[in-house]
XYZ file of C-alpha atoms in Angstrom:
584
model
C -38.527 -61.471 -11.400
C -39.858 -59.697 -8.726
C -37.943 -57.479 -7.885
C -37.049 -56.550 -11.878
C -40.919 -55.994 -11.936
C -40.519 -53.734 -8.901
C -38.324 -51.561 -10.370
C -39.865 -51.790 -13.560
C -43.393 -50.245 -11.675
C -40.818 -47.574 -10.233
C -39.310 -46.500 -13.212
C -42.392 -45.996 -15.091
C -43.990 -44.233 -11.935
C -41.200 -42.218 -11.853
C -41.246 -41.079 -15.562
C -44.781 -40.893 -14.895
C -44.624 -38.314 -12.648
C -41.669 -36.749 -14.397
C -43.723 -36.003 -17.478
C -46.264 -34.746 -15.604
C -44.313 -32.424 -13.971
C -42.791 -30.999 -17.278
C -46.394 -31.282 -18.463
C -47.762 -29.336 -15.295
C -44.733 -26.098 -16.331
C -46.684 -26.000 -19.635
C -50.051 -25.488 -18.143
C -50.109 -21.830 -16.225
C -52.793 -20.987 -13.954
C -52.993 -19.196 -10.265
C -51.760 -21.793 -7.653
C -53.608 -20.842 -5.119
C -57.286 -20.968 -6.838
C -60.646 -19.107 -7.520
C -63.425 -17.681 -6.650
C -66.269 -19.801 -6.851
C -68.343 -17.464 -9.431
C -65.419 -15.920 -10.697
C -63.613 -16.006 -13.969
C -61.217 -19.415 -14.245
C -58.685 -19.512 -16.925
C -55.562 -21.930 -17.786
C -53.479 -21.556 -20.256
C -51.681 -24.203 -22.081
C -48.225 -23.276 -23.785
C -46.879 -24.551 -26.406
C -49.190 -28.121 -27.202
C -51.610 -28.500 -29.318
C -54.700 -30.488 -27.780
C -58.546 -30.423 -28.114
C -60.089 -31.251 -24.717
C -59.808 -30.273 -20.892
C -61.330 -31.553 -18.073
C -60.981 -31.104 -14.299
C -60.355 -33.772 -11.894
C -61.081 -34.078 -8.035
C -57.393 -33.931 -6.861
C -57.230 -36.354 -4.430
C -59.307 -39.087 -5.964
C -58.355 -37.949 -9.542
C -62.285 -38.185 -10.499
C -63.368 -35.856 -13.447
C -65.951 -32.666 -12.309
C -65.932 -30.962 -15.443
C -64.864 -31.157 -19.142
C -64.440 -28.488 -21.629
C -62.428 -27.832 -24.581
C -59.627 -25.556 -25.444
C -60.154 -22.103 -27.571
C -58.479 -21.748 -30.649
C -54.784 -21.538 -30.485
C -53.816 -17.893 -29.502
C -50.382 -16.233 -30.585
C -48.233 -14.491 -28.027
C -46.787 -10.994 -29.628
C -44.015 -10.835 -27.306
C -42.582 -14.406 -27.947
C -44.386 -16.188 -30.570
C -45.594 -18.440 -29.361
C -48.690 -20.705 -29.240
C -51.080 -21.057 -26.537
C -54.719 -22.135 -26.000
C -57.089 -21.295 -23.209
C -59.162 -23.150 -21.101
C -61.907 -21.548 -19.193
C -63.591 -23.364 -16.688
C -65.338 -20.455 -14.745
C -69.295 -22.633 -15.105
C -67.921 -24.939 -12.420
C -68.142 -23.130 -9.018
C -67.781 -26.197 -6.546
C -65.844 -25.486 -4.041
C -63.094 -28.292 -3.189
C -59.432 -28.949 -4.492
C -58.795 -29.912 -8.130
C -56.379 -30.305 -10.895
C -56.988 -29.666 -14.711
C -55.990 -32.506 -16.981
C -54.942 -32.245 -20.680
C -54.472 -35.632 -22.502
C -51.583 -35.614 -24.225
C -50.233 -32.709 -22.189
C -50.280 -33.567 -18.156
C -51.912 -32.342 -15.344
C -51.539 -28.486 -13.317
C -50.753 -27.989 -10.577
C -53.529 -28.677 -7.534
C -55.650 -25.145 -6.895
C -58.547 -24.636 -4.353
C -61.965 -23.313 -6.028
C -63.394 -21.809 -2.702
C -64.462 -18.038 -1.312
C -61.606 -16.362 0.228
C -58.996 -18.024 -1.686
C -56.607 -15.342 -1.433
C -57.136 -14.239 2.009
C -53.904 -16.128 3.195
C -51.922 -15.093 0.158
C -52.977 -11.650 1.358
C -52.350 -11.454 4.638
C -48.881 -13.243 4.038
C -48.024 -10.352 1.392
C -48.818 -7.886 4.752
C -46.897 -9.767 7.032
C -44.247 -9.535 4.693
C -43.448 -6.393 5.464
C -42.879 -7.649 9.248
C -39.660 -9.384 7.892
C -38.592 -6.036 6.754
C -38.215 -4.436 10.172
C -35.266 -2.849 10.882
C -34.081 -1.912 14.262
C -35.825 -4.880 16.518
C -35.213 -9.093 16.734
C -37.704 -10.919 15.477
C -39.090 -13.727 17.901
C -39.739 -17.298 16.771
C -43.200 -16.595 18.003
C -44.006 -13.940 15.197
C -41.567 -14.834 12.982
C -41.264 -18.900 12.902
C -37.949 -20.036 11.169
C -37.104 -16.679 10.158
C -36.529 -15.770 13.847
C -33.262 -13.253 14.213
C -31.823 -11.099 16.237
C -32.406 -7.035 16.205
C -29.863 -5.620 13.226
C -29.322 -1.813 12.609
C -30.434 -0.284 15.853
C -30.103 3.169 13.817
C -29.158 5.275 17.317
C -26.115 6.260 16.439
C -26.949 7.843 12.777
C -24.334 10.457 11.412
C -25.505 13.299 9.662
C -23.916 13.267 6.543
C -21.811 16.221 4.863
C -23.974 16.462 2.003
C -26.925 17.376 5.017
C -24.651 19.124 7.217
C -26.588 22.412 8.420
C -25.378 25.029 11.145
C -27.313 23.406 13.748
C -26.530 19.505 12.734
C -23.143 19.765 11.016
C -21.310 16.973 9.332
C -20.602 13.761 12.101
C -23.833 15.025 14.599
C -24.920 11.820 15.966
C -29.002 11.102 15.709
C -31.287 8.466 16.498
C -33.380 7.270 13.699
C -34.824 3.754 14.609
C -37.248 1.475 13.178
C -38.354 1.565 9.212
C -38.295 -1.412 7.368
C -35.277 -2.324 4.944
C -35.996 -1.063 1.826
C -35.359 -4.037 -0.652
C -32.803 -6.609 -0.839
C -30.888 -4.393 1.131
C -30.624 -2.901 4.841
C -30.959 0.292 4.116
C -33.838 2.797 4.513
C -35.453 5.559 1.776
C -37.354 8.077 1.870
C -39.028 8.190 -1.493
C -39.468 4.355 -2.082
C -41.227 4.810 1.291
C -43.533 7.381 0.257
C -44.990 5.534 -2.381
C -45.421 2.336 -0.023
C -46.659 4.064 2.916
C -49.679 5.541 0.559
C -50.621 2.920 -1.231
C -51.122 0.597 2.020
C -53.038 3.755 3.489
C -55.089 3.918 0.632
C -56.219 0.311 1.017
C -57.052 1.195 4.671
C -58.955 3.779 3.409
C -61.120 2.203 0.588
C -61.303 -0.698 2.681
C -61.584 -0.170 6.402
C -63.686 -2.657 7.229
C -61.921 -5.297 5.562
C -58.766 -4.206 6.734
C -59.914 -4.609 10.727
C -59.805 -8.607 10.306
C -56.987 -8.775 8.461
C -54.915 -10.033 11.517
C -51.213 -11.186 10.921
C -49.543 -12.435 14.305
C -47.641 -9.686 14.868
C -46.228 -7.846 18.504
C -48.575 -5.435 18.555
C -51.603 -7.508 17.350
C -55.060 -6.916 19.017
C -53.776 -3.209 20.739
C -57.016 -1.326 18.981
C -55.169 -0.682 15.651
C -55.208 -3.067 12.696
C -52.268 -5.046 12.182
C -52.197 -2.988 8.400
C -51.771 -0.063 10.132
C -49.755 -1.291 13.148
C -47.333 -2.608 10.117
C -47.432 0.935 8.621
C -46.629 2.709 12.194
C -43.019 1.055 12.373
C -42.341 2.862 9.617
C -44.044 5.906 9.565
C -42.354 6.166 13.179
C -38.703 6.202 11.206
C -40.091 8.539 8.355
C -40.903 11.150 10.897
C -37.003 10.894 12.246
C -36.079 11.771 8.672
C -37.042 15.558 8.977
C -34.577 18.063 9.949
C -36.768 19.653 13.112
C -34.870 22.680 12.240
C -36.018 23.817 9.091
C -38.815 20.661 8.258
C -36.649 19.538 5.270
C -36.396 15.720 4.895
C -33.097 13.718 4.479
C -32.957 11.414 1.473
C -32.017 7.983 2.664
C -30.603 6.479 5.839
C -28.085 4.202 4.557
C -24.194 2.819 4.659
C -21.857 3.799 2.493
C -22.242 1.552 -0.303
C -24.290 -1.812 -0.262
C -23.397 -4.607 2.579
C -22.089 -8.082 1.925
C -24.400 -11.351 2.089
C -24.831 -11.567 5.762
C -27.436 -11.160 8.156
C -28.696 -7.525 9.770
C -27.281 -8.228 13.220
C -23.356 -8.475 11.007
C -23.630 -5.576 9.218
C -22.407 -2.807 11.500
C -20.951 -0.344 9.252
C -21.363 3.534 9.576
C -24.910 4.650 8.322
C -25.582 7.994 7.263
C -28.866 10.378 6.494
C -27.889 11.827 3.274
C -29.396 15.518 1.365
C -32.393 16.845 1.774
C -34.332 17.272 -1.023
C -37.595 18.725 -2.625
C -38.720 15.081 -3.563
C -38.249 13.586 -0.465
C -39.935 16.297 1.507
C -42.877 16.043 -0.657
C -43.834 12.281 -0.600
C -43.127 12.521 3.238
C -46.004 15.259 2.905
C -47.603 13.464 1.066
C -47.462 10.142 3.316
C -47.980 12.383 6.527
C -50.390 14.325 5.649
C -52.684 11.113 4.872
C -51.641 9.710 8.580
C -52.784 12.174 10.082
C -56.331 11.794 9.016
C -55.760 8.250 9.444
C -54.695 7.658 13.182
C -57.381 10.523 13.822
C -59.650 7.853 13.979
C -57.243 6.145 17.064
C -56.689 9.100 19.587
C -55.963 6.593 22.389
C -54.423 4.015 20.878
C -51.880 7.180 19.244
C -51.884 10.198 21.467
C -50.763 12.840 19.585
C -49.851 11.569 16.574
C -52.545 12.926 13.969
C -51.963 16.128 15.264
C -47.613 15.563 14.992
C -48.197 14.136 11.430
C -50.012 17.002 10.343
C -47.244 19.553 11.890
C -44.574 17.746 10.049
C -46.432 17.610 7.052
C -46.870 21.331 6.697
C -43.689 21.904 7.698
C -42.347 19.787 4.804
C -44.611 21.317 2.442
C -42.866 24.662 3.384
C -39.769 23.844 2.961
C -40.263 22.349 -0.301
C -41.996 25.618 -1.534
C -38.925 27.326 -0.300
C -36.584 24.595 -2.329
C -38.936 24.126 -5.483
C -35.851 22.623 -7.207
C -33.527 20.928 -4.801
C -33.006 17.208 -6.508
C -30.687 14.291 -5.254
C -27.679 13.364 -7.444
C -25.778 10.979 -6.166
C -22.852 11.521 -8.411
C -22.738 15.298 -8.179
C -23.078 14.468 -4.411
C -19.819 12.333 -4.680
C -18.070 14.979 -5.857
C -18.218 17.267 -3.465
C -18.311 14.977 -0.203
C -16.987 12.333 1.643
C -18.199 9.546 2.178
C -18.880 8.424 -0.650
C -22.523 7.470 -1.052
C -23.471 4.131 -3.363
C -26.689 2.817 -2.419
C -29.552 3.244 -4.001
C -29.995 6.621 -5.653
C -33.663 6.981 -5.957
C -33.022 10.205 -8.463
C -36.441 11.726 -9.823
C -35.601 14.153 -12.273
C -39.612 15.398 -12.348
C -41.062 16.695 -9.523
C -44.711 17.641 -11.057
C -46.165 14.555 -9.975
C -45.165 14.765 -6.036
C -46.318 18.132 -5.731
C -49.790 16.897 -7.568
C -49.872 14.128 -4.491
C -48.540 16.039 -1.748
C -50.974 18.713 -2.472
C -54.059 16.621 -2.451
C -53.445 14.816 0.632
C -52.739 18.178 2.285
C -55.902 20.164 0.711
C -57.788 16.672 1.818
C -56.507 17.003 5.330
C -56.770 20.283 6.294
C -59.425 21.282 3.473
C -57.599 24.520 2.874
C -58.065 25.284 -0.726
C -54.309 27.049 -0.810
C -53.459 23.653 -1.696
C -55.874 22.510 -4.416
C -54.509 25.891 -5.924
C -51.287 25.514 -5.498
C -50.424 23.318 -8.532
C -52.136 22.487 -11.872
C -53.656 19.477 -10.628
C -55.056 17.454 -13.820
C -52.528 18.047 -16.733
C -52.994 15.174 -19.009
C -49.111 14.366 -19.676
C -49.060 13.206 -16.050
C -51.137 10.718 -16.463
C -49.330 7.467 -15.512
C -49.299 3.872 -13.798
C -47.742 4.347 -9.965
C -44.697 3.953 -9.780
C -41.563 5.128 -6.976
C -41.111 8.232 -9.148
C -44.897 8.349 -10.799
C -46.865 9.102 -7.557
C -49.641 11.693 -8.682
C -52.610 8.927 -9.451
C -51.978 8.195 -5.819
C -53.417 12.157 -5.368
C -56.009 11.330 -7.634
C -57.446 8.154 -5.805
C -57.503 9.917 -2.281
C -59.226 12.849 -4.221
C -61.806 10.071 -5.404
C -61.997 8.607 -2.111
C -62.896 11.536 -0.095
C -65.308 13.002 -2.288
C -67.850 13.656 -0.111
C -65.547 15.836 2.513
C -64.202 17.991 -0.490
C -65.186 21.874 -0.721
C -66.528 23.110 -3.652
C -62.994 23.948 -5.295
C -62.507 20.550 -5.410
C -65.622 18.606 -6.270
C -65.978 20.504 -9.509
C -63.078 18.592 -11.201
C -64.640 15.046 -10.512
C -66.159 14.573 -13.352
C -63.032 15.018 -15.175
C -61.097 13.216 -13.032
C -63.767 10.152 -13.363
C -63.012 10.075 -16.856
C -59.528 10.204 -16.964
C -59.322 6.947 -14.616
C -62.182 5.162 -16.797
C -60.257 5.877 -20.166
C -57.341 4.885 -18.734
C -58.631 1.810 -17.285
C -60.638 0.765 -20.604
C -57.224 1.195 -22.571
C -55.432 -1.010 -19.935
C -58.427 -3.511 -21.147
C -58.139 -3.044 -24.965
C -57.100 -6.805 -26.023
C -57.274 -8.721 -23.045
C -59.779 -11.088 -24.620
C -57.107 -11.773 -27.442
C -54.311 -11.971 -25.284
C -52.011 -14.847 -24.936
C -52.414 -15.347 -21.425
C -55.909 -13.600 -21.365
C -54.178 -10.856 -18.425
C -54.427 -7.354 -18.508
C -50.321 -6.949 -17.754
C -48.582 -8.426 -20.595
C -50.221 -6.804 -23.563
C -47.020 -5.241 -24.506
C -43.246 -6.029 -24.141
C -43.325 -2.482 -22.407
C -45.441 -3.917 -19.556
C -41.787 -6.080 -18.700
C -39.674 -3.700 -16.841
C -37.433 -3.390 -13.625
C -40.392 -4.668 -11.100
C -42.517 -5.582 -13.074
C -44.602 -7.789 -10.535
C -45.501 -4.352 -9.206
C -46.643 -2.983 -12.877
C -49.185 -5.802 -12.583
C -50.005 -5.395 -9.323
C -50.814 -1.399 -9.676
C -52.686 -2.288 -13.247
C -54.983 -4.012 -10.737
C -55.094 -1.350 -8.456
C -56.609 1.036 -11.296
C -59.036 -1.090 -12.289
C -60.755 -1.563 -8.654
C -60.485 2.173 -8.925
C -62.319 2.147 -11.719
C -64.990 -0.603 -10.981
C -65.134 1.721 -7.284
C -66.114 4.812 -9.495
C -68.318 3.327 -12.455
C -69.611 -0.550 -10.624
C -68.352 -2.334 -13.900
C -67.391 -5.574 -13.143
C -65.546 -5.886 -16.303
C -62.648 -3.830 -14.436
C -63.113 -5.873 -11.441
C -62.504 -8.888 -13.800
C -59.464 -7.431 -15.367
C -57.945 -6.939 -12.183
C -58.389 -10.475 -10.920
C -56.524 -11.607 -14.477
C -53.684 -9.705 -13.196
C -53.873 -11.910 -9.927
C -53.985 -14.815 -11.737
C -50.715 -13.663 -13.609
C -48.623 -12.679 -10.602
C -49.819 -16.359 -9.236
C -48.558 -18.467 -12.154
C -50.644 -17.591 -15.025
C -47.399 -16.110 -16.888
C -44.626 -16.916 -19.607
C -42.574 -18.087 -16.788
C -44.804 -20.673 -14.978
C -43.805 -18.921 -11.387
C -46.266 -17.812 -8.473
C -43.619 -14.444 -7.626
C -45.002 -14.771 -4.246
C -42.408 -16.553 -2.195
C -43.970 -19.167 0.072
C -47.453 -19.075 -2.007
C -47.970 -21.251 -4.903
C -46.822 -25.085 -6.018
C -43.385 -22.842 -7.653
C -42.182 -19.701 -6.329
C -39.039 -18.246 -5.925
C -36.666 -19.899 -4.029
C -33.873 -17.549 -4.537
C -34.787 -14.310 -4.199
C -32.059 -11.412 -4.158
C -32.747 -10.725 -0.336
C -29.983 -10.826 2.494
C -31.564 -12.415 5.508
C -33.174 -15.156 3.332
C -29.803 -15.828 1.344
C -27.721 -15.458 4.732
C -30.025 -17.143 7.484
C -28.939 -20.900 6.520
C -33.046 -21.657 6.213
C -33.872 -23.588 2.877
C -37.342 -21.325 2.179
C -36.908 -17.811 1.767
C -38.956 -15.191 3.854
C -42.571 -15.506 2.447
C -45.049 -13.168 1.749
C -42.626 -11.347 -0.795
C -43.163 -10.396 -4.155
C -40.412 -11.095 -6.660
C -39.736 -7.930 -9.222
C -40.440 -10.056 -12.435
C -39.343 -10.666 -15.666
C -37.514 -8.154 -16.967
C -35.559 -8.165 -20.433
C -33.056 -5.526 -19.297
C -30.999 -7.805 -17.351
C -28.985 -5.463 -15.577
C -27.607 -7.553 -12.955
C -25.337 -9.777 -15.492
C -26.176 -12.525 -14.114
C -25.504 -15.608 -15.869
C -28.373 -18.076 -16.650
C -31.330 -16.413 -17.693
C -33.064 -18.563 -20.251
C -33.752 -15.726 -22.889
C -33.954 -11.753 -23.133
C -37.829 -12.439 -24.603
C -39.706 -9.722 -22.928
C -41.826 -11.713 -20.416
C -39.688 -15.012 -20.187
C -36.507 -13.068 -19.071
C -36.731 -14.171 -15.500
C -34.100 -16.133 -13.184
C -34.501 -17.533 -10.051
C -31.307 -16.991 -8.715
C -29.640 -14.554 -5.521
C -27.594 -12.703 -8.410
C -30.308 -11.898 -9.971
C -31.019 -8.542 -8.736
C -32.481 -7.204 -11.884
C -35.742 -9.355 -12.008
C -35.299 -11.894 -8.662
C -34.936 -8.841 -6.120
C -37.965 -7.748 -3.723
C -38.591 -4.661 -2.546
C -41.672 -2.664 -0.097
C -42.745 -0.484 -3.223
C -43.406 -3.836 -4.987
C -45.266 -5.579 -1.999
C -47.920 -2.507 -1.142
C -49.644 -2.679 -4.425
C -49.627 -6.704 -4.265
C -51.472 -6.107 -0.703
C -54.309 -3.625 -2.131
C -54.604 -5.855 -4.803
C -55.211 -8.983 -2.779
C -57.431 -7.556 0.190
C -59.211 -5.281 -2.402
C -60.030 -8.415 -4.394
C -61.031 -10.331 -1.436
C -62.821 -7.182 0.172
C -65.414 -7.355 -3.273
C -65.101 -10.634 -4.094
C -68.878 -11.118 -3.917
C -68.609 -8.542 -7.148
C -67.528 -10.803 -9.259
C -70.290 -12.866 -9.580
C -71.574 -12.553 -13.607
């Protein structure tokens, strides 16, 4: 009797805790937590039920109780979901929200700083990404490996072949970090990367100086952001020609490797055509360097003054090659090797010289620059992205407002305005949203990466709060934390390693390959995304913001990649840098 009573108390446990764990997938929230006086939102999907409250989650003792809004319709999928909002109760401490008839979430901290780890970890991702070193067990933990693409022995491509560096001359072009999922190394996804984490040094400096993240070169003088930032900007500057100051594509094999780790995969690699877009966001990212590591002559000898060289130079060549693009195909049929890595083809080039031209006029305050281009049409007004770079222009111009001659300062105003009516549309709705978050108003917001469309949403708004001191941006931006930490159609935290369910499968070699159960963390997933170009058997549905699969094949939304991961960093260490904003 015993024992049947035994088992009788472990299969009801057991159910117990089953339900509650399908119960906890219906109720979304961030994993990680809140701010004490910030905004604190749950959403519950798909039940209907009155009442809320929150419970101490270790003794299971109720804090708080509240009720649910009215039931909310989602106008991507249909379906129902209500809202709880708990943001009166500010105690800090570890807690779990309980629905009757629904389950519990999952445990969340309510505490200051709640994202510093989360932010830190999303830097330190980038660490995993280096190419050309081993990483020790000391900096790396389990993900310890051995050094992989040493990039010494780099052959010059007949599609960059040149008098002085024809096809098969052998240069050295070490360090960068891996690009994606893959090992190899681009210029353009780069450029975008390398300005946004600039940017955050440069809005938030101070912030940025204790941001350590156990890395070699921790405590040398330089923060760790920008010590993270030097590996690659170190490769980037490899990528120009020193002949002519023209900048080579990509660095990259043939076509794609297998599955395997970096230290395996020792095929050929290549620099591939210079082009006008690649010269400009390595302008672009140069040019900003150089006024950066200014500010560390000892700790960088040299290198402002280098940067700034190479900048110009690249700027030059570009004016003398307005219209040289990359096609890969066209490329493929005139040369050999074939190239089939990532193409990276931007068939608009108004944007880069928009960004490219601000950092330089910023820079060197030469107003040849400012002039050079129509800097403010309206039709260029768009969300970041790898081949949408010219708001990145427009924040530096914002930033450095004060060191800006004349020319410049007098289209301010303007500018202002653009950003705030662009930021107020990003917040039309929000309040009536499903899942009350700025990103996800709109099956459009669900696209290739589109983690990163949230993340640079967010990025806009602190722009915006930074101009005008509303916190109602600053409060939009925060919703799109909460969505990239759980608070989504798909019940994920697309940080890997942060959150009570994350990704355990991303599309990334050296976590499929290295035999270790958790994947690298401090990476963001790309996201749901209907398009479902991979093929990949499995997904659940094509609905816009469901369409997600955690699963290695599943390139299309499951993939990471350092364009993705920069705007997830300024979001987090913005966030945490004015978190004593959001208080009502």
């Amino acid at each position: 009797m015993k024992n049947k009573t035994a088992l009788l108390l472990c299969f009801c446990f057991c159910a117990a805790r089953a339900a509650a764990q399908i119960a906890a997938d219906n109720i979304r929230l961030n994993q990680i937590g809140f701010y004490p006086a910030a905004p604190k939102i749950a959403v519950l999907v798909g039940t209907d039920s009155g009442a809320f409250y929150l419970a101490d989650a270790r003794t299971r003792k109720k804090v708080y109780t509240g009720r649910l809004s009215e039931t909310r319709t989602n106008v991507i999928s249909k379906k129902k979901t209500r809202i709880a909002d708990f943001s009166a109760f500010q105690k800090p401490g570890k807690y779990i929200l309980m629905i009757p008839d629904a389950g519990a979430s999952y445990p969340f901290l309510i505490e200051p700083n709640v994202h510093r780890a989360a932010a830190t970890g999303a830097v330190k991702g980038f660490y995993y990404q280096r190419a050309s070193t081993a990483l020790p067990e000391k900096y790396a933990g389990k993900w310890a490996r051995p050094e992989g693409h040493p990039d010494d022995s780099v052959l010059i491509h007949p599609s960059a072949a040149t008098e002085k560096r024809p096809a098969g001359t052998v240069i050295s072009s070490p360090r960068g970090w891996y690009d994606a999922g893959d090992y190899n190394k681009y210029v353009v996804n780069s450029g975008i990367t390398m300005g946004t984490l600039f940017s955050l040094y440069e809005d938030f400096p101070d912030y940025v100086k204790g941001l350590p993240t156990n890395i070699p070169e921790s405590g040398n003088g330089v923060p760790d952001l920008l010590n993270e930032a030097l590996w690659n900007l170190r490769w980037m500057l490899t990528m120009q020609d020193p002949d002519d100051g023209g900048v080579y594509h990509k660095l990259t094999n043939a076509a794609f490797d297998p599955m395997v780790m970096p230290e395996q995969a020792r095929k050929p690699r290549y620099v591939v055509q210079k082009n006008t877009i690649a010269a400009l966001d390595f302008a672009a990212v140069v040019a900003q360097a150089a006024r950066i590591f200014k500010g560390f002559p000892k700790e960088t000898p040299g290198l402002a003054d280098s940067c700034l060289t190479a900048a110009v130079k690249a700027w030059k060549w570009a004016e003398a090659n307005p219209d040289d693009r990359y096609r890969q195909n066209d490329m493929n049929g005139r040369f050999e090797p074939k190239i089939t890595t990532g193409g990276y083809e931007d068939g608009a080039g108004a944007d880069e010289w928009i960004w490219a031209a601000s950092e330089l006029y910023i820079t060197t305050r030469e107003d040849t620059y400012y002039q050079a281009v129509q800097l403010l049409p309206d039709t260029l007004f768009r969300l970041p992205s790898w081949n949408q770079v010219a708001l990145l222009g427009y924040y530096s111009l914002l930033r450095q407002e004060k060191t800006l001659t004349a020319l410049g300062k007098k289209d301010l105003p303007a500018l202002k305005q653009k950003i705030l009516a662009f930021s107020d549309r990003l917040l039309q709705g929000v309040d009536q949203q499903a899942f009350n978050t700025v990103m996800g108003r709109s099956a459009k917001d669900f696209i290739w990466g589109s983690s990163a469309v949230a993340a640079n949403e967010g990025i806009a708004l602190i722009q915006a709060f930074r101009i005008s001191g509303s916190k109602k941006y600053l409060r939009g931006a925060l919703s799109n934390i909460d969505y990239l930490l759980g608070r989504n159609a798909t019940g994920y935290s697309f940080l890997t390693g942060f959150g009570a369910r994350t990704p355990m499968h991303i599309h990334h070699r050296p976590s499929e390959a290295d035999g270790v159960a958790d994947p690298v963390p401090g990476l963001l997933s790309g996201g749901t995304n209907p398009g479902q170009q991979d093929k990949c058997s499995g997904y659940p549905t094509k609905i816009a913001d469901e369409s997600y699969l955690d699963a290695v094949c599943a390139y299309a939304s499951n993939e990471i990649a350092i364009n993705w991961n920069a705007p997830l960093v300024y979001l987090l260490a913005a966030m945490e840098a004015l978190q004593k904003n959001l208080v009502p």
